[in-house]
XYZ file of C-alpha atoms in Angstrom:
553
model
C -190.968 -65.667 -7.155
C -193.544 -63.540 -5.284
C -195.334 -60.676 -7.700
C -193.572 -57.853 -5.542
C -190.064 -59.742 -5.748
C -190.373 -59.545 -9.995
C -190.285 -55.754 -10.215
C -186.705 -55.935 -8.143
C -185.457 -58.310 -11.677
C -186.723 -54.786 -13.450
C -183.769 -53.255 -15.332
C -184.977 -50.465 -17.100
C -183.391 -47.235 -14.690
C -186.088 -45.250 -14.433
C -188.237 -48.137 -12.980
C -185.547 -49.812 -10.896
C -184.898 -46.465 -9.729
C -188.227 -45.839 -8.276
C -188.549 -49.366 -7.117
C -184.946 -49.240 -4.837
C -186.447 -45.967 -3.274
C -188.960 -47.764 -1.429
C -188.690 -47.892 1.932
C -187.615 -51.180 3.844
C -188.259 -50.199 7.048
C -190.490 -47.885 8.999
C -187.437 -45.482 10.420
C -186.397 -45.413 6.660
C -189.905 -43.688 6.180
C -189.387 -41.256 9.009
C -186.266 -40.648 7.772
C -186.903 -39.438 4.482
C -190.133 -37.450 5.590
C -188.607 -35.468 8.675
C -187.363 -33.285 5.797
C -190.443 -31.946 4.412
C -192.444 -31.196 7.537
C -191.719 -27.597 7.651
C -191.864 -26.937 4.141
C -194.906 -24.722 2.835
C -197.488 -25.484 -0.058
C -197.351 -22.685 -2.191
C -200.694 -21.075 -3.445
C -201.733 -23.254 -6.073
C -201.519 -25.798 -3.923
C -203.378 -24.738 -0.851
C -206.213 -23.380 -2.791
C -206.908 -27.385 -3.771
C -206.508 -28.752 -0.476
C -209.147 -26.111 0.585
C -211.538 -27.089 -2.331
C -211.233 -30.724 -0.356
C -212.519 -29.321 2.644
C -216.469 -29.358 2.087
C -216.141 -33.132 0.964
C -214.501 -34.031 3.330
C -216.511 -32.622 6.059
C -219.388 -33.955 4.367
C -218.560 -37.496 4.561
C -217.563 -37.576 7.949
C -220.738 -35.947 8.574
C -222.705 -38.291 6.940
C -220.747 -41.366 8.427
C -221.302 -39.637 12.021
C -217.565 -39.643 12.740
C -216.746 -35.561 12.731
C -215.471 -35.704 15.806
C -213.519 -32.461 16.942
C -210.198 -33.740 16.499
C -211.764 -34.976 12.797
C -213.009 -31.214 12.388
C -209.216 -29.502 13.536
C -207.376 -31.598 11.175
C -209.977 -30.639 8.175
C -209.107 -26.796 9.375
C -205.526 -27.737 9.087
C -206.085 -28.179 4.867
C -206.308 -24.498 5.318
C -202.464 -24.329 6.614
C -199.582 -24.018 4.081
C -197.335 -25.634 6.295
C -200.023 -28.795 6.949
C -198.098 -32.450 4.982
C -200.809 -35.203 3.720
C -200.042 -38.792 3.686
C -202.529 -40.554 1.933
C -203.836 -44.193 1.146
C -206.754 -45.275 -1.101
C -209.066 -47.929 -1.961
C -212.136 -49.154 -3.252
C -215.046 -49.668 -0.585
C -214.878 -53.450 0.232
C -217.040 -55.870 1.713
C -215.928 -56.292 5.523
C -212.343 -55.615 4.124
C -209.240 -57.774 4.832
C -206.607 -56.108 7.400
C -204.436 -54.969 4.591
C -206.779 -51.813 3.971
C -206.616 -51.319 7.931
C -203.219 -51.891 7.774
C -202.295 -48.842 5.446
C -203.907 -45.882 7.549
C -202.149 -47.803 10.740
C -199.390 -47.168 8.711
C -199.602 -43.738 8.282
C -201.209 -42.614 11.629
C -197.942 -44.211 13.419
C -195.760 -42.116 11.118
C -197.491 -39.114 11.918
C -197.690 -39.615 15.297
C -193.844 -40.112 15.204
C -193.087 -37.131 12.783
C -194.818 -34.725 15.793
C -192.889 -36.315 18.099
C -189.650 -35.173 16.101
C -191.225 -31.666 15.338
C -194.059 -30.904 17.747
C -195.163 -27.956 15.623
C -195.327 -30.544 12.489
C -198.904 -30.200 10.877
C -199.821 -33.461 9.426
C -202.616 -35.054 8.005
C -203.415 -38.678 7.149
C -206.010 -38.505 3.949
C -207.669 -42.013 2.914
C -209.494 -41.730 -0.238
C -212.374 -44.108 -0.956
C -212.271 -45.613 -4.443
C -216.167 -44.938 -4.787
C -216.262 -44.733 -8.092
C -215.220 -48.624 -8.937
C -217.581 -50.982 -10.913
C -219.920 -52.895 -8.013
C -218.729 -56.277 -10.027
C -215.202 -56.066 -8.284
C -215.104 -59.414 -6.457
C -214.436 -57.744 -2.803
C -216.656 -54.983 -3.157
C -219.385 -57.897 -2.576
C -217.441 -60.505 -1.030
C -215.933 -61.546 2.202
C -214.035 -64.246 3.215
C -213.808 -66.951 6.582
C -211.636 -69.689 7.022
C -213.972 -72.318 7.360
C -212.372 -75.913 7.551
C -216.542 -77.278 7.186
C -216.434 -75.447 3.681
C -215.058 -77.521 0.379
C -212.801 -74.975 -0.168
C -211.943 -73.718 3.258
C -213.295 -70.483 2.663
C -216.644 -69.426 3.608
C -218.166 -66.392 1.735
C -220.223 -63.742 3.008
C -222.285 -62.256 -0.465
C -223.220 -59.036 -1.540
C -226.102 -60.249 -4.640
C -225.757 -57.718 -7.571
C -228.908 -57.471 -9.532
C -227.913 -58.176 -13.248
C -228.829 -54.958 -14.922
C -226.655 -53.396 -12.186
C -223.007 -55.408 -12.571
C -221.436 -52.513 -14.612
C -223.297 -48.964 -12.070
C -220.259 -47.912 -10.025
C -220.815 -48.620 -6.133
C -221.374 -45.283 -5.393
C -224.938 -45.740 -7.014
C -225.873 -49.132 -5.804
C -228.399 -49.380 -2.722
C -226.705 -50.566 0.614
C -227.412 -53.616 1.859
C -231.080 -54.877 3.001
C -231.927 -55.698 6.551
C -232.974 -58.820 5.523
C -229.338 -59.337 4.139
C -227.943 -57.928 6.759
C -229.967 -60.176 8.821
C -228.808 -63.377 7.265
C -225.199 -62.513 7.566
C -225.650 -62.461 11.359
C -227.078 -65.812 11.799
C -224.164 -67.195 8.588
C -221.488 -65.553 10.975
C -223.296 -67.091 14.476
C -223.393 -70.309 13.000
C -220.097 -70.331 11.531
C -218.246 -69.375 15.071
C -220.646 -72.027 16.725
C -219.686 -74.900 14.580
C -215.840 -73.850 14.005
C -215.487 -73.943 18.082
C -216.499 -77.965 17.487
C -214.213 -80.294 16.538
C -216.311 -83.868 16.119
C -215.025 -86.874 17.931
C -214.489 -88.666 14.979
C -211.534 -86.251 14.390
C -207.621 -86.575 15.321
C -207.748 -84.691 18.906
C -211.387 -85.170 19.586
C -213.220 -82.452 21.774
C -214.068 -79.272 21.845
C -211.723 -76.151 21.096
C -211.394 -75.534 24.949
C -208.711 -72.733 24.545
C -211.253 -70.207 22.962
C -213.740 -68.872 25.490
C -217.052 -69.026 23.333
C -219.020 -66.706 25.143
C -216.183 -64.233 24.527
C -215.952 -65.239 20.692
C -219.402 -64.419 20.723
C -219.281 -61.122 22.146
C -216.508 -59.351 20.235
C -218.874 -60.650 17.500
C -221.815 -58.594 19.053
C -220.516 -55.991 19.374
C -218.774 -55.181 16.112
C -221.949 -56.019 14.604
C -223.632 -53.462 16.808
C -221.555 -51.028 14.679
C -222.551 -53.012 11.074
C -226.222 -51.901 11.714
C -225.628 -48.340 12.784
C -223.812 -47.792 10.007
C -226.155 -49.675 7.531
C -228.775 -47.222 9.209
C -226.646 -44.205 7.823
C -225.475 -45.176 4.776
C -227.336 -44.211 1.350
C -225.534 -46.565 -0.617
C -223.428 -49.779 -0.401
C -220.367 -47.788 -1.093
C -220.977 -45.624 2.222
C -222.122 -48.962 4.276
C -218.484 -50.289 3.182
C -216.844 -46.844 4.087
C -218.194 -45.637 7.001
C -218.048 -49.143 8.740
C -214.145 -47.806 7.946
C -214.039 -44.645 9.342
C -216.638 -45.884 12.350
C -213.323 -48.583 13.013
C -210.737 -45.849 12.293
C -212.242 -42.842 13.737
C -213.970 -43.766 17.249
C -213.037 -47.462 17.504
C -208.898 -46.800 17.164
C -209.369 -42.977 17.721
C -207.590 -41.812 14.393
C -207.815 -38.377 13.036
C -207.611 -39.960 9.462
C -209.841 -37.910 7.083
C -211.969 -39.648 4.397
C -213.108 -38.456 0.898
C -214.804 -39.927 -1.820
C -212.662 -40.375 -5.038
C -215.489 -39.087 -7.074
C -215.628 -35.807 -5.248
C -211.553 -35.031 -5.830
C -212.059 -34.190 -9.280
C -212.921 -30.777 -8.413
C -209.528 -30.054 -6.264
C -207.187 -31.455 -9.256
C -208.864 -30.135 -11.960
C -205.487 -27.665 -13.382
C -203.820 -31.402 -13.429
C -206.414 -33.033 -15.643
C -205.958 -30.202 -17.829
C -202.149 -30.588 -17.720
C -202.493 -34.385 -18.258
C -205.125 -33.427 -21.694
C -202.694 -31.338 -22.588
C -199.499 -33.116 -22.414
C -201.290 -36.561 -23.541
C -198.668 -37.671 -26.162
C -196.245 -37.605 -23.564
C -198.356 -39.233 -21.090
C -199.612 -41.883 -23.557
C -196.346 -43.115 -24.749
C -194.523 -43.204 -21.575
C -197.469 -45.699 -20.447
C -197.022 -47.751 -23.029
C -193.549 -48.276 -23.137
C -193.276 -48.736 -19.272
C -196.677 -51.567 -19.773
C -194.742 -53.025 -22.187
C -191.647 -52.965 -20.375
C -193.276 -54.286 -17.140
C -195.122 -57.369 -19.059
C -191.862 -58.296 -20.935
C -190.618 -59.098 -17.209
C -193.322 -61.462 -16.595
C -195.216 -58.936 -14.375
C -199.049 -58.503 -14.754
C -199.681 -54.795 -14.062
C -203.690 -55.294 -13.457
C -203.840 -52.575 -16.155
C -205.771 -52.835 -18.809
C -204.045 -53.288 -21.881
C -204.652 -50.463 -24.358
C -205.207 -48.263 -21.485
C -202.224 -45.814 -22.497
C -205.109 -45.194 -25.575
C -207.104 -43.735 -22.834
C -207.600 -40.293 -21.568
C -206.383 -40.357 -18.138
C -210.079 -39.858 -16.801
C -213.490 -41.623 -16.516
C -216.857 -39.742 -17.556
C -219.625 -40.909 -16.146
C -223.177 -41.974 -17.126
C -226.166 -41.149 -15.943
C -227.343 -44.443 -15.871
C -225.079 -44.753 -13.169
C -222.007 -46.064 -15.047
C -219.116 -44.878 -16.846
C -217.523 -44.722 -19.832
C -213.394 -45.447 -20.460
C -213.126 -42.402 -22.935
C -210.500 -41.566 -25.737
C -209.529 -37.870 -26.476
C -210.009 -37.160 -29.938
C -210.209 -33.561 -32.108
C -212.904 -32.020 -33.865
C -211.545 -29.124 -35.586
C -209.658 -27.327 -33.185
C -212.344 -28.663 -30.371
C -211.083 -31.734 -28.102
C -213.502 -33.829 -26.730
C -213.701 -36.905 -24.679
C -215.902 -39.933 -26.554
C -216.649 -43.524 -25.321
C -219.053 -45.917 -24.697
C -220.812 -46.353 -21.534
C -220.137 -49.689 -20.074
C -223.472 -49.786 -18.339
C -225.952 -48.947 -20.853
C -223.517 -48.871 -23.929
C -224.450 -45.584 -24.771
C -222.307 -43.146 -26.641
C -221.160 -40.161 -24.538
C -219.322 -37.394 -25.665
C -217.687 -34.412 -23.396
C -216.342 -31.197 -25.130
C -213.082 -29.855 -23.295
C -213.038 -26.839 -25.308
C -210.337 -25.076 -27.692
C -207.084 -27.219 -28.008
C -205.152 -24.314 -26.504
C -207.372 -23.430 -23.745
C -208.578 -26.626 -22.476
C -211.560 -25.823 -20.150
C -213.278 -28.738 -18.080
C -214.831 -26.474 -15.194
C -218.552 -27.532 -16.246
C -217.882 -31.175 -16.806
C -215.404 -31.691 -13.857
C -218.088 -33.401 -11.839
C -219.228 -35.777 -14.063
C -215.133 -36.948 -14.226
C -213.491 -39.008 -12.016
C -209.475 -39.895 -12.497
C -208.170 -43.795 -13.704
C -205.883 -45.255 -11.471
C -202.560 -44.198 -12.999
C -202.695 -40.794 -12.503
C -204.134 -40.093 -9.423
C -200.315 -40.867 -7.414
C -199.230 -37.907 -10.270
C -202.019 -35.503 -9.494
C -201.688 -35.894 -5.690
C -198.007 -35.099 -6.090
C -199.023 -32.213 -8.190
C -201.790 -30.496 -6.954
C -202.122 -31.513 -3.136
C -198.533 -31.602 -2.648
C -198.928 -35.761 -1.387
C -195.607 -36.247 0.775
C -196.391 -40.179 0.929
C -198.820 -42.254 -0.566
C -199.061 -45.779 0.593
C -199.440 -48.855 -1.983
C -200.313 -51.993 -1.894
C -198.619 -54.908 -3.668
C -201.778 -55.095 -6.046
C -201.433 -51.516 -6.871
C -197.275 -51.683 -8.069
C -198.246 -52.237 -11.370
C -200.092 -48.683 -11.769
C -198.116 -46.926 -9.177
C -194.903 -47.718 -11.142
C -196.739 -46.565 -14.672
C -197.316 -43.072 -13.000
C -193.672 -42.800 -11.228
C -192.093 -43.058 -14.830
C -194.660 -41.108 -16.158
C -194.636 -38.218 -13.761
C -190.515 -38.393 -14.243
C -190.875 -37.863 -18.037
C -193.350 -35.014 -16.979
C -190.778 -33.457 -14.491
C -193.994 -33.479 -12.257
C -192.368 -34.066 -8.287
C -193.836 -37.776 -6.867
C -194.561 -38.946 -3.618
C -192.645 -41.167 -1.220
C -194.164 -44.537 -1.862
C -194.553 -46.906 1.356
C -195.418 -50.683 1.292
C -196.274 -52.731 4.583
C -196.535 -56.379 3.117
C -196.374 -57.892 6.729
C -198.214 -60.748 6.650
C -200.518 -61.644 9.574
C -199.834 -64.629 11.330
C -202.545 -65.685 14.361
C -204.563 -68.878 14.864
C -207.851 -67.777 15.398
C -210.791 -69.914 15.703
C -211.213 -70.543 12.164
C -206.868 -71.671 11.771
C -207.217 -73.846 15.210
C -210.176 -76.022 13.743
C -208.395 -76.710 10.828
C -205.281 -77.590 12.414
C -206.784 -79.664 15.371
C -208.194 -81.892 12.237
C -204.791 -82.315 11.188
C -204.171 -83.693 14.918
C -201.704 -80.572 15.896
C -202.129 -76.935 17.377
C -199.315 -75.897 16.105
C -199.422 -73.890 12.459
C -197.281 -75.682 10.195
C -196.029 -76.023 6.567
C -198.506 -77.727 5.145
C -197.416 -78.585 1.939
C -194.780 -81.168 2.365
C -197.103 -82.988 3.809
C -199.372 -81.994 0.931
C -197.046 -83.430 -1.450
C -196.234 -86.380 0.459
C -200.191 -87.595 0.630
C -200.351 -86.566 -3.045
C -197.178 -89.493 -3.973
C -199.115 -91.956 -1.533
C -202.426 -91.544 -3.909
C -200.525 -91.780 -6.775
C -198.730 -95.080 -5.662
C -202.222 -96.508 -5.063
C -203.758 -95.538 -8.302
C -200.539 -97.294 -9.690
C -201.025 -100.442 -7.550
C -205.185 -100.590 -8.741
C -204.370 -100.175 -11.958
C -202.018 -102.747 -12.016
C -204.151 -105.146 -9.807
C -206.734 -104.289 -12.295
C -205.150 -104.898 -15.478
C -204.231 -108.542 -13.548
C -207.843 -109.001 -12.907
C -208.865 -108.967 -16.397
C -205.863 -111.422 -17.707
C -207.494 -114.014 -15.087
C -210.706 -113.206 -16.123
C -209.940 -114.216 -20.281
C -208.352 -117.092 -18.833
C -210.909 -118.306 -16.503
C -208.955 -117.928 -13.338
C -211.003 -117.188 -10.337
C -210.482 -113.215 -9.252
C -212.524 -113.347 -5.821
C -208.842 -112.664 -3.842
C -207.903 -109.987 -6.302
C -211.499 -108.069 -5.729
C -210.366 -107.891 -2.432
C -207.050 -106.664 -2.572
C -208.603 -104.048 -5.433
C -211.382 -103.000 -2.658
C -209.033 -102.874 0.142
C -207.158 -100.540 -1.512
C -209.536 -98.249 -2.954
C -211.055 -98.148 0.786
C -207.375 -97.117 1.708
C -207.192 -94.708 -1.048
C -210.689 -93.079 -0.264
C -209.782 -92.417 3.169
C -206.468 -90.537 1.724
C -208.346 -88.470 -0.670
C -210.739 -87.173 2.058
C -207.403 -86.721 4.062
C -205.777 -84.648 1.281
C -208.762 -82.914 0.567
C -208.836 -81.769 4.808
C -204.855 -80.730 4.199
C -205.442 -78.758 1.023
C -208.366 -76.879 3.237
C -206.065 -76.380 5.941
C -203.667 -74.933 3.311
C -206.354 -72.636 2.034
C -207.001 -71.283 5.353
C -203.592 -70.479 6.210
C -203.017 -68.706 3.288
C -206.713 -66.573 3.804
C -206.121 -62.836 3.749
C -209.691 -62.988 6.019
C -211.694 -60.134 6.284
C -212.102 -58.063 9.397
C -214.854 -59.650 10.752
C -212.093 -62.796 11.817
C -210.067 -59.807 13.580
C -213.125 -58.784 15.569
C -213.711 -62.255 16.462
C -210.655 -62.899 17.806
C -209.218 -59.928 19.241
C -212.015 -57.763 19.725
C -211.785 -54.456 17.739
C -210.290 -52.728 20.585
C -207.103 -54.845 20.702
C -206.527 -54.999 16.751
C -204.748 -51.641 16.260
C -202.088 -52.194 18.949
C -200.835 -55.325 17.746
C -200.275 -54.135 13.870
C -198.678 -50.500 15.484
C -196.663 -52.464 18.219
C -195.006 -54.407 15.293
C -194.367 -50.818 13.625
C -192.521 -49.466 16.463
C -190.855 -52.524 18.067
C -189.575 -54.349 14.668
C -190.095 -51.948 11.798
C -189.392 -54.738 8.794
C -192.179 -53.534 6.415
C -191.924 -57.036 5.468
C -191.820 -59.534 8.470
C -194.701 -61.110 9.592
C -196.309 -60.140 12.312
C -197.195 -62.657 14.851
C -200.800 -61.385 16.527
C -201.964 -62.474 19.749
C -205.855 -63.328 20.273
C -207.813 -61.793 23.287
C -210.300 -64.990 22.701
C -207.678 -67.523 23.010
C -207.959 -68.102 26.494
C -208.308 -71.412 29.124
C -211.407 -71.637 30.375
């Protein structure tokens, strides 16, 4: 049973509630959203949007992507009658198509809700998780499909300096040229020796269907783009984000706005103070939904006394942070943790009990995951906020929450297509199999795996044999050889099952963009993910992708 598939054996009604209003398919998503695009944000709520404006301006600034169109949608925060639909995450490393996938998502729903209401006003928001520890694994790591690597996976590495593993990526330097440098040549060399398949393998020559000097240039020229934005960037969390917004905002031509996460705080301040202030409620709704979702065999990714948490992060200046507990001091509440950096002991006063005030400490506080859905509901008036499969665990902690709270949540959208395409890195590994057609590979798997197993039966018994002739003085020189013969045969199956269980590994790669740009060039990407929007709509088909490189020479 996939992860996703367990939260549908959920029978607690609040959360199989939330989880049957998830949309199936896209026109389900239009559907329920055609609703609220004339509805107004009322005061409250427009005066936060605006307090978004600066930041977001800023970034795009920064990243060199304020286009015009970028600059009339940030005026449109300014509009009552203006709908968000955001998605998030943390600033990855060259990050698989999944991230991509989500503001494709919602720029083909916007585009069709002004089609419906040409008047509509709608933007789509993608907040950068900048405020994430730097040890995340794909915050510094990519991944290939490489059949030459033991694993099938080649990694491209971002090196964290030690005393650094726990700063939040927002404060670590971008990369060096010099690193920079030797992820050119580790990508050139791996599309070199991927196009070769040895002699000594099933089919024998050279990929011929990929044009190399084609392969070579989509590479080029996306990495064109890696060092103009590595010129721009201050730190590796703007490298990984404005390489983003450079694909989203000139490459694909999207309108999609970007802000930091740890420049929100500001804009949804009145709903940390609600959160503060209606923490019991909060706290034990969290833990009984955590405990709920565990019991079903479903690992939430949240840490597990994090209902014991306040529902924000103080940071350090070290450049860390601290997970922080609310606790009273008279009638004073403050905030008090350890900083997981530099393990010092920071403490925030939020005021009087009754009058919680965090306007001089709202910078230094950035929100946890569960919730932000709540407070984009809440304070930005978030129509639709799309998920990802890793991020049901939180998502559905904050729907039940924000139900207990009576605090209205957003539509949330999942695309868990799966991307199917046999790009150079795929074709290698299956023309060592001796095909060039994807297949299952694990019956076969399974079927080399009994074959071992049979040998190791048949040595062992030829072995034991071998040492009843030897206490008995029988000569053993035609049992050596049947005992070598077959451990020859049964080498030759291990390296064969080792080349299958690569193969597997690479067909189950989510890769990182860098094997889109490869393949299709980064003009090409963005029409095959929104074609399958509009011409099948299953949120959960795959989607079968067609390479610009795979061509006859």
């Amino acid at each position: 049973m996939t992860r996703l598939a367990k939260f549908y054996t959920v029978s607690d009604p609040l959360i199989s509630g939330f989880i049957s209003s998830i949309p199936l398919n896209f026109s389900d998503i239009i559907r329920l959203l055609k609703p609220f695009t004339n509805v107004a944000a009322d005061p409250f709520v427009l005066g936060n949007r605006i307090k978004l404006k600066s930041s977001i301006r800023r970034f795009h600034s920064e990243a060199d992507t304020l286009s015009s169109v970028v600059s009339k949608h940030i005026d449109l925060l300014g509009d009552p009658f203006t709908q968000i639909l955001v998605s998030m995450h943390q600033p990855n490393l060259f990050p698989y198509g999944g991230i991509y996938k989500k503001i494709v998502l919602l720029e083909t729903l916007k585009k069709k809700l002004e089609e419906a209401d040409p008047n509509g006003k709608i933007i789509n928001l993608f907040i950068v998780i900048d405020h994430e520890f730097v040890d995340d694994r794909w915050i510094c790591h990519a991944q290939l499909p490489d059949v030459h690597h033991p694993s099938g996976i080649m990694q491209l590495t971002y090196p964290i300096v030690k005393s650094q593993k726990r700063w939040l990526v927002k404060n670590v330097d971008k990369p060096s040229l010099m690193m920079l440098d030797r992820w050119r040549k580790q990508i050139r060399s791996w599309i070199r020796e991927t196009l070769l398949v040895p002699k000594s393998s099933q089919t024998g020559t050279t990929l011929l269907n990929f044009n190399k000097s084609k392969v070579l240039d989509n590479f080029d020229h996306f990495w064109a783009k890696v060092e103009s934005v590595r010129h721009r960037a201050k730190s590796l969390a703007d490298f990984n984000a404005f390489l983003l917004s450079e694909m989203i905002n000139k490459v694909f031509g999207y309108s999609t706005l970007f802000v930091r996460a740890s420049e929100i705080s500001p804009a949804v301040e009145d709903g940390i103070k609600y959160l503060v202030s209606n923490f019991h409620t909060y706290s034990e709704v969290l833990q009984e939904t955590e405990k709920t979702l565990i019991n079903h065999g479903i690992n939430t990714r949240v840490s597990t006394n994090v209902y014991k948490s306040a529902p924000v992060w103080l940071h350090c200046k070290c450049g860390s942070k601290a997970s922080v507990r609310l606790t009273k001091s008279g009638r004073q509440t403050l905030l008090t943790g350890i900083c997981l950096g530099c393990r010092q002991v920071l403490r925030q006063d939020l005021g009087n009990s009754d009058a919680i005030d965090i306007s001089g400490s709202v910078q230094n506080l950035s929100l946890r995951a569960v919730p932000t859905p709540i407070l984009l509901a809440r304070d930005l008036g978030v129509a639709c906020l799309v998920s990802g499969t890793g991020g049901m665990g939180y998502v559905t902690d904050a729907a039940v929450i924000s139900k207990m709270l009576s605090v209205r949540f957003p539509l949330i959208a999942l695309w868990t297509s799966v991307d199917i395409y046999n790009g150079i890195g795929q074709s290698t590994a299956l023309r060592y199999l001796g095909t060039q057609e994807r297949i299952d590979v694990q019956p076969l798997l399974g079927k080399l795996e009994h074959d071992n197993e049979v040998y190791a039966s048949r040595i062992k018994a030829l072995t034991i044999e071998k040492s009843r002739m030897v206490r008995n003085n029988i000569p053993i020189d035609q049992i050596l050889q049947e005992i070598f013969a077959l451990k020859q045969e049964q080498r030759k199956l291990r390296k064969r099952i080792e080349l299958v269980q690569r193969t597997s590994n690479i067909m189950n790669l989510s890769s990182c963009f860098i094997d889109y740009a490869v393949n299709f060039g980064m003009d090409n990407i963005e029409s095959e993910w929104r074609s399958h929007l509009l011409e099948n709509g299953n949120l959960a088909a795959p989607i079968y992708m067609n390479n610009s490189a795979d061509v006859t020479l």
